[in-house]
Amino acid sequence: MNRRSLLAGTVGLVGSMVMGSTRSSAEPATDGLPADPTRVPGKAATPYGQRSSFETAGRVSRAWWASLTPLQDSHGILTPSALHFERHHNGVPTIHPAQHRLLVHGLVDQPWTFTLDDLKRFPAVSRLAFIECSGNSAIEWKGPTGKTVQDTHGLTSTSEWTGVALKTLLQEVGVNPQASWMLAEGSDAAAMTRSLPLASMLDEAMLCYAQNGEPLRPEQGYPLRLVIPGWEGNTCIKWLRRLKLGRAPFMTREETSQYTDLMPDGKARQFTMVMEAKSVITSPSGGQQIQPGFLEIRGLAWSGRGRITEVEVSMDGGRSWRQAALQDPVLPKCHTRFHVPWRWNGEDVILQSRCIDETGYVQPDRAALVAVRGVNSVYHYNAIQSWRIAADGLVSNVHP
């Protein structure tokens, strides 16, 4: 075969590939879409960007008071603001930013009322941090209840938060040396309030007016919220209107009748602020169906005490474990993504993950957690999650 024949044959092969591609793309349009988008001018951009109409991931409601993040559809570690989980206690208020005020009083040298513009004049700080509702996975205390990972773990999200450091604001008003607790109160119809130990949160707490590069969404506390990285979500008071410093906890409704951990002996733990290390496999996970062959097991891990240092995955219900790779970035008090390659042979298996944080804390299995905490609690469930893959590839939530 000479060079000309070879080139002719190559051109013929390429031509047939192009023709095949052309024939494929010339199929009738569906739902009014052009058969070939290169032949039709596109739409103009909009003032505020919208996602593609083909993408349908959304939050789902848990009763009237919360909606859950679709972790099974997430990529990376950041949660879009529109998909960040939401929890309220008496609806989402509508607040005009120009009318909003923050009162700081109590054991301070100079009580002061700040406008939103006042707060924006202070040096701005930004950081990534997860927020997790202390009731995340609460439905799992007494048995496998959630059908999907959104059901079981969807009350957690990671965002970039921007605002003014709490310690900066307190330096402005002056803190009485006797002050050791702070009351934070919201402007919602529940007037949500929590007592917060001052020393434990002072280095990281923020008064935030922005999330992921834009003003807070109303359901995330617009125009102002408190964010305390690593602490349970209810302490991160939304629609923040008042901070009062005092000598002792203020013993509000939300820390006496609510947000306490009922123990087996009938006593209740109080002021358990930090969210312990936790992980979950997001793919494959409940409600999904897989086929035999190669796939990548993926998931998220996080800890209120710092960085995740290790994640292990079991494909046999916890009898043996494989170390997973941690995907950069690995940041303190943020979601961390992990993955491990796996080939499923079509047999019935149980997948699990467990994580270790920088303090050495190891995520417990369900038996170990229940042995200490019992099953009468509602909050701080961080046991290892188990997903059963049946022979037909269907994935379901189980407690082995």
Coordinates of C-alpha atoms in Angstrom, one line a residue:
M1 CA 0.0 0.0 0.0
N2 CA 1.5 3.4 -1.0
R3 CA 1.2 6.6 1.0
R4 CA -1.6 8.0 -1.2
S5 CA -3.7 4.8 -0.6
L6 CA -3.0 4.9 3.1
L7 CA -4.1 8.5 3.3
A8 CA -7.2 7.8 1.3
G9 CA -8.1 5.0 3.6
T10 CA -7.5 7.2 6.7
V11 CA -9.7 9.9 5.2
G12 CA -12.4 7.3 4.4
L13 CA -12.3 6.1 8.0
V14 CA -12.4 9.6 9.5
G15 CA -15.2 10.4 7.0
S16 CA -17.3 7.4 8.0
M17 CA -16.8 8.4 11.7
V18 CA -17.9 12.0 11.0
M19 CA -20.8 10.8 8.9
G20 CA -21.8 8.4 11.6
S21 CA -21.6 11.2 14.1
T22 CA -23.6 13.4 11.9
R23 CA -26.3 10.8 11.3
S24 CA -26.5 10.3 15.1
S25 CA -26.8 14.0 15.8
A26 CA -29.4 14.4 13.1
E27 CA -32.0 12.5 15.1
P28 CA -35.3 14.3 15.7
A29 CA -35.2 17.0 18.4
T30 CA -36.7 16.1 21.8
D31 CA -39.0 18.5 23.7
G32 CA -38.3 21.4 21.4
L33 CA -34.5 21.2 21.6
P34 CA -32.5 21.7 18.5
A35 CA -31.1 18.5 16.9
D36 CA -27.8 20.3 16.4
P37 CA -27.0 23.2 18.8
T38 CA -24.2 24.4 16.5
R39 CA -26.9 25.5 14.0
V40 CA -29.1 27.5 16.3
P41 CA -28.1 30.7 18.1
G42 CA -28.1 30.2 21.9
K43 CA -30.0 32.1 24.5
A44 CA -28.8 35.3 26.0
A45 CA -27.3 35.3 29.5
T46 CA -29.5 36.1 32.5
P47 CA -28.8 38.7 35.2
Y48 CA -28.6 35.9 37.8
G49 CA -27.3 32.6 36.5
Q50 CA -29.5 29.5 36.4
R51 CA -28.5 25.9 36.3
S52 CA -29.3 23.7 33.3
S53 CA -32.9 22.6 33.0
F54 CA -31.5 19.0 32.8
E55 CA -30.2 19.2 36.4
T56 CA -32.9 18.4 38.9
A57 CA -31.1 17.8 42.3
G58 CA -33.0 19.5 45.0
R59 CA -33.6 19.6 48.7
V60 CA -36.4 17.4 50.2
S61 CA -38.5 18.4 53.1
R62 CA -38.5 16.7 56.5
A63 CA -42.0 17.8 57.8
W64 CA -42.5 21.6 57.8
W65 CA -39.4 22.6 59.7
A66 CA -36.4 21.4 57.7
S67 CA -35.1 20.5 54.2
L68 CA -32.2 18.2 53.4
T69 CA -29.2 18.5 51.1
P70 CA -28.9 16.0 48.2
L71 CA -25.5 14.6 49.2
Q72 CA -25.9 11.8 46.6
D73 CA -25.8 14.4 43.9
S74 CA -23.0 16.6 45.3
H75 CA -19.5 17.1 43.9
G76 CA -16.4 18.3 45.7
I77 CA -17.0 19.7 49.2
L78 CA -18.9 22.9 48.7
T79 CA -22.7 22.9 48.8
P80 CA -24.5 25.4 46.5
S81 CA -26.3 28.0 48.6
A82 CA -29.6 26.9 47.0
L83 CA -29.0 23.3 48.2
H84 CA -27.6 24.0 51.7
F85 CA -29.8 22.2 54.2
E86 CA -32.3 24.4 56.0
R87 CA -33.8 24.2 59.6
H88 CA -36.1 26.7 61.2
H89 CA -38.2 26.8 64.3
N90 CA -41.2 28.9 63.2
G91 CA -40.8 29.8 59.6
V92 CA -38.3 31.9 57.5
P93 CA -38.7 35.6 58.3
T94 CA -38.6 38.4 55.7
I95 CA -36.2 41.1 57.1
H96 CA -35.2 44.3 55.3
P97 CA -31.5 44.7 55.7
A98 CA -31.7 48.5 56.2
Q99 CA -34.0 48.0 59.2
H100 CA -32.1 45.1 60.8
R101 CA -30.1 45.8 64.0
L102 CA -27.8 43.8 66.2
L103 CA -27.8 44.7 69.9
V104 CA -24.7 43.8 72.0
H105 CA -25.2 44.3 75.7
G106 CA -24.9 42.7 79.2
L107 CA -21.4 42.5 80.7
V108 CA -19.8 44.8 78.2
D109 CA -18.1 48.2 78.7
Q110 CA -20.2 49.9 76.1
P111 CA -23.5 48.4 75.0
W112 CA -24.1 49.1 71.3
T113 CA -26.6 48.6 68.5
F114 CA -25.0 47.9 65.1
T115 CA -26.6 48.2 61.7
L116 CA -25.6 45.9 58.9
D117 CA -23.6 48.7 57.3
D118 CA -21.8 49.2 60.6
L119 CA -20.8 45.5 60.6
K120 CA -19.6 45.6 57.0
R121 CA -17.1 48.4 58.0
F122 CA -15.2 46.0 60.2
P123 CA -12.4 43.9 58.7
A124 CA -14.0 41.0 56.8
V125 CA -13.0 37.4 57.3
S126 CA -13.9 34.3 55.2
R127 CA -13.5 30.6 55.8
L128 CA -14.9 27.3 54.7
A129 CA -16.8 25.3 57.3
F130 CA -19.5 22.7 57.5
I131 CA -22.7 23.2 59.5
E132 CA -24.5 20.1 60.7
C133 CA -27.9 20.0 62.5
S134 CA -27.5 18.0 65.8
G135 CA -30.6 16.1 64.7
N136 CA -28.9 14.9 61.5
S137 CA -29.4 11.1 61.3
A138 CA -31.8 11.2 64.3
I139 CA -34.2 8.9 62.5
E140 CA -31.6 6.2 62.7
W141 CA -31.4 5.9 66.5
K142 CA -34.1 3.2 66.8
G143 CA -33.6 1.4 63.4
P144 CA -32.8 1.8 59.7
T145 CA -35.4 4.4 58.6
G146 CA -34.0 6.6 55.9
K147 CA -34.2 5.3 52.4
T148 CA -31.5 7.5 50.9
V149 CA -28.3 9.3 52.1
Q150 CA -30.3 12.5 51.8
D151 CA -32.8 11.1 54.3
T152 CA -30.1 9.8 56.7
H153 CA -27.4 12.4 56.5
G154 CA -28.8 15.4 54.5
L155 CA -28.8 17.9 57.4
T156 CA -25.2 18.9 56.8
S157 CA -23.5 21.2 54.2
T158 CA -20.3 23.0 53.7
S159 CA -20.1 26.7 52.5
E160 CA -17.7 29.6 52.5
W161 CA -18.8 32.1 55.1
T162 CA -17.9 35.8 55.1
G163 CA -18.5 38.4 57.9
V164 CA -16.8 39.9 60.9
A165 CA -15.0 37.9 63.6
L166 CA -16.9 37.8 66.9
K167 CA -13.8 38.7 68.8
T168 CA -13.3 41.8 66.7
L169 CA -16.8 43.0 67.5
L170 CA -16.4 42.3 71.2
Q171 CA -13.1 44.1 71.3
E172 CA -15.0 47.2 70.0
V173 CA -17.6 47.1 72.9
G174 CA -15.2 45.8 75.6
V175 CA -15.8 42.6 77.5
N176 CA -16.2 42.6 81.3
P177 CA -13.7 40.0 82.7
Q178 CA -16.6 38.3 84.6
A179 CA -18.4 37.5 81.3
S180 CA -18.1 33.7 80.5
W181 CA -21.3 33.0 78.5
M182 CA -23.1 34.7 75.7
L183 CA -26.8 34.6 74.7
A184 CA -27.5 34.7 71.0
E185 CA -31.0 35.5 69.8
G186 CA -32.6 35.5 66.4
S187 CA -35.3 37.7 64.8
D188 CA -37.5 34.8 63.7
A189 CA -41.0 34.1 65.1
A190 CA -39.4 31.6 67.5
A191 CA -36.9 34.1 68.8
M192 CA -34.4 31.2 68.7
T193 CA -31.9 31.6 71.6
R194 CA -28.9 29.7 72.8
S195 CA -26.4 30.1 75.6
L196 CA -22.8 29.8 74.4
P197 CA -19.6 29.4 76.4
L198 CA -17.5 32.4 75.4
A199 CA -14.0 31.1 75.8
S200 CA -14.6 27.9 73.7
M201 CA -15.9 29.8 70.6
L202 CA -14.2 33.1 70.7
D203 CA -11.3 32.2 68.3
E204 CA -13.5 31.0 65.4
A205 CA -17.0 32.4 65.8
M206 CA -18.2 34.7 63.0
L207 CA -21.1 37.1 62.4
C208 CA -21.8 36.3 58.8
Y209 CA -23.6 38.3 56.2
A210 CA -22.5 36.4 53.1
Q211 CA -22.3 32.7 51.9
N212 CA -20.5 31.4 48.9
G213 CA -19.7 34.9 47.7
E214 CA -23.1 36.5 47.9
P215 CA -25.5 37.7 50.6
L216 CA -27.0 35.0 52.8
R217 CA -30.2 33.4 51.5
P218 CA -33.3 34.1 53.7
E219 CA -33.4 30.5 54.9
Q220 CA -29.7 30.7 55.9
G221 CA -30.3 33.7 58.2
Y222 CA -30.4 36.8 55.9
P223 CA -29.2 39.4 56.7
L224 CA -27.0 38.2 59.5
R225 CA -26.2 34.9 61.3
L226 CA -23.8 33.5 63.7
V227 CA -21.4 30.7 62.5
I228 CA -19.4 28.7 65.0
P229 CA -17.3 26.1 63.0
G230 CA -17.7 22.6 64.2
W231 CA -20.6 23.3 66.6
E232 CA -24.1 22.0 66.2
G233 CA -26.2 24.0 63.8
N234 CA -28.7 25.3 66.3
T235 CA -26.0 27.3 68.0
C236 CA -25.3 29.2 64.7
I237 CA -28.2 31.5 65.3
K238 CA -29.8 32.8 62.2
W239 CA -31.4 36.2 61.7
L240 CA -29.2 37.3 64.5
R241 CA -30.5 40.4 66.5
R242 CA -29.0 40.2 70.0
L243 CA -25.9 39.2 71.9
K244 CA -25.9 39.4 75.7
L245 CA -22.9 38.6 77.8
G246 CA -23.3 37.1 81.3
R247 CA -21.7 35.0 84.0
A248 CA -23.7 31.8 83.5
P249 CA -25.9 29.9 81.0
F250 CA -29.2 31.6 80.4
M251 CA -31.1 28.3 80.4
T252 CA -33.4 29.0 77.5
R253 CA -36.0 26.6 76.2
E254 CA -33.8 25.4 73.4
E255 CA -31.1 24.1 75.9
T256 CA -33.4 22.7 78.5
S257 CA -36.4 21.1 76.9
Q258 CA -34.6 20.8 73.6
Y259 CA -31.1 20.0 72.4
T260 CA -30.0 17.9 75.3
D261 CA -28.9 14.2 75.0
L262 CA -31.1 11.8 77.1
M263 CA -28.9 9.0 78.5
P264 CA -30.0 5.5 79.4
D265 CA -30.1 6.3 83.1
G266 CA -32.6 9.1 82.5
K267 CA -30.1 11.9 82.9
A268 CA -29.6 14.4 80.1
R269 CA -26.3 15.7 78.8
Q270 CA -26.4 19.5 78.2
F271 CA -24.3 21.9 76.1
T272 CA -22.8 19.2 73.9
M273 CA -21.9 21.7 71.2
V274 CA -19.2 19.9 69.1
M275 CA -20.2 17.6 66.3
E276 CA -18.1 14.5 66.5
A277 CA -16.4 12.8 63.5
K278 CA -18.7 11.2 61.0
S279 CA -18.7 9.8 57.5
V280 CA -21.0 8.3 55.0
I281 CA -20.8 6.7 51.6
T282 CA -22.7 8.8 49.1
S283 CA -22.2 6.5 46.1
P284 CA -23.4 3.8 45.9
S285 CA -26.0 4.6 48.6
G286 CA -29.6 4.0 49.5
G287 CA -32.1 4.1 46.6
Q288 CA -29.5 3.6 43.9
Q289 CA -28.9 0.5 41.7
I290 CA -25.5 -0.6 40.4
Q291 CA -24.3 -3.1 37.9
P292 CA -21.5 -5.7 38.4
G293 CA -18.1 -4.5 37.4
F294 CA -15.7 -1.6 38.3
L295 CA -16.9 1.5 40.2
E296 CA -15.5 4.1 42.6
I297 CA -17.0 4.2 46.1
R298 CA -17.3 7.8 47.1
G299 CA -18.3 9.6 50.2
L300 CA -17.9 12.5 52.7
A301 CA -16.3 12.7 56.1
W302 CA -16.2 15.6 58.6
S303 CA -15.4 16.5 62.2
G304 CA -16.2 19.4 64.5
R305 CA -12.8 18.9 66.2
G306 CA -10.6 19.6 63.1
R307 CA -9.3 17.8 60.0
I308 CA -10.1 14.3 58.9
T309 CA -6.9 12.3 58.8
E310 CA -8.1 8.9 57.6
V311 CA -11.1 7.2 56.1
E312 CA -11.5 3.4 55.8
V313 CA -14.1 1.5 53.8
S314 CA -15.4 -2.0 54.3
M315 CA -17.0 -4.1 51.6
D316 CA -17.9 -7.0 54.0
G317 CA -19.9 -5.4 56.8
G318 CA -16.9 -4.4 58.9
R319 CA -14.9 -7.6 58.9
S320 CA -12.1 -6.0 57.0
W321 CA -11.2 -2.5 56.0
R322 CA -9.4 -0.7 53.1
Q323 CA -7.9 2.8 53.4
A324 CA -9.6 5.3 51.1
A325 CA -7.9 8.2 49.4
L326 CA -8.7 11.7 50.7
Q327 CA -9.4 14.2 47.9
D328 CA -7.9 17.6 48.2
P329 CA -8.6 20.0 49.8
V330 CA -8.6 18.5 53.3
L331 CA -9.5 21.4 55.6
P332 CA -10.4 21.6 59.3
K333 CA -14.1 21.5 60.2
C334 CA -15.1 21.0 56.5
H335 CA -16.5 18.2 54.5
T336 CA -13.7 16.0 53.1
R337 CA -14.3 13.8 50.1
F338 CA -13.0 10.3 50.0
H339 CA -12.9 7.5 47.3
V340 CA -11.7 4.0 46.8
P341 CA -11.8 1.8 43.7
W342 CA -13.9 -1.4 43.8
R343 CA -15.1 -4.2 41.6
W344 CA -18.5 -5.6 42.5
N345 CA -18.9 -9.2 41.6
G346 CA -22.7 -9.3 41.9
E347 CA -22.8 -10.8 45.4
D348 CA -24.8 -9.5 48.4
V349 CA -22.5 -7.2 50.3
I350 CA -22.6 -4.4 53.0
L351 CA -20.6 -1.3 52.5
Q352 CA -19.5 0.9 55.4
S353 CA -17.1 3.8 56.0
R354 CA -15.4 5.1 59.2
C355 CA -13.3 8.1 59.7
I356 CA -10.6 9.3 62.1
D357 CA -10.0 13.0 62.9
E358 CA -6.8 14.8 63.9
T359 CA -7.5 14.3 67.6
G360 CA -7.4 10.5 67.1
Y361 CA -11.2 10.1 67.6
V362 CA -12.5 7.1 65.6
Q363 CA -16.1 7.1 64.4
P364 CA -17.9 4.4 66.3
D365 CA -20.0 1.6 65.0
R366 CA -23.7 1.5 66.0
A367 CA -23.3 -1.1 68.8
A368 CA -20.6 1.0 70.5
L369 CA -22.6 4.2 70.2
V370 CA -25.8 2.6 71.6
A371 CA -23.9 0.9 74.4
V372 CA -22.9 4.4 75.7
R373 CA -25.9 6.5 74.7
G374 CA -28.8 4.2 74.5
V375 CA -31.6 4.8 72.0
N376 CA -33.7 7.5 73.7
S377 CA -31.7 10.4 72.3
V378 CA -32.5 12.5 69.3
Y379 CA -29.2 14.3 68.8
H380 CA -25.5 13.6 67.9
Y381 CA -26.0 10.3 66.1
N382 CA -22.7 9.6 64.4
A383 CA -22.6 5.8 64.1
I384 CA -21.1 4.0 61.0
Q385 CA -23.7 3.9 58.2
S386 CA -24.3 0.6 56.4
W387 CA -25.5 0.2 52.9
R388 CA -26.6 -3.3 51.7
I389 CA -26.1 -4.1 48.0
A390 CA -28.5 -6.9 47.1
A391 CA -27.7 -9.4 44.2
D392 CA -29.9 -7.3 41.9
G393 CA -27.8 -4.2 42.6
L394 CA -30.4 -2.3 44.7
V395 CA -28.9 -0.4 47.6
S396 CA -30.7 -0.1 50.9
N397 CA -30.2 1.1 54.5
V398 CA -29.5 -1.6 57.0
H399 CA -28.4 -2.0 60.6
P400 CA -26.4 -5.3 60.6

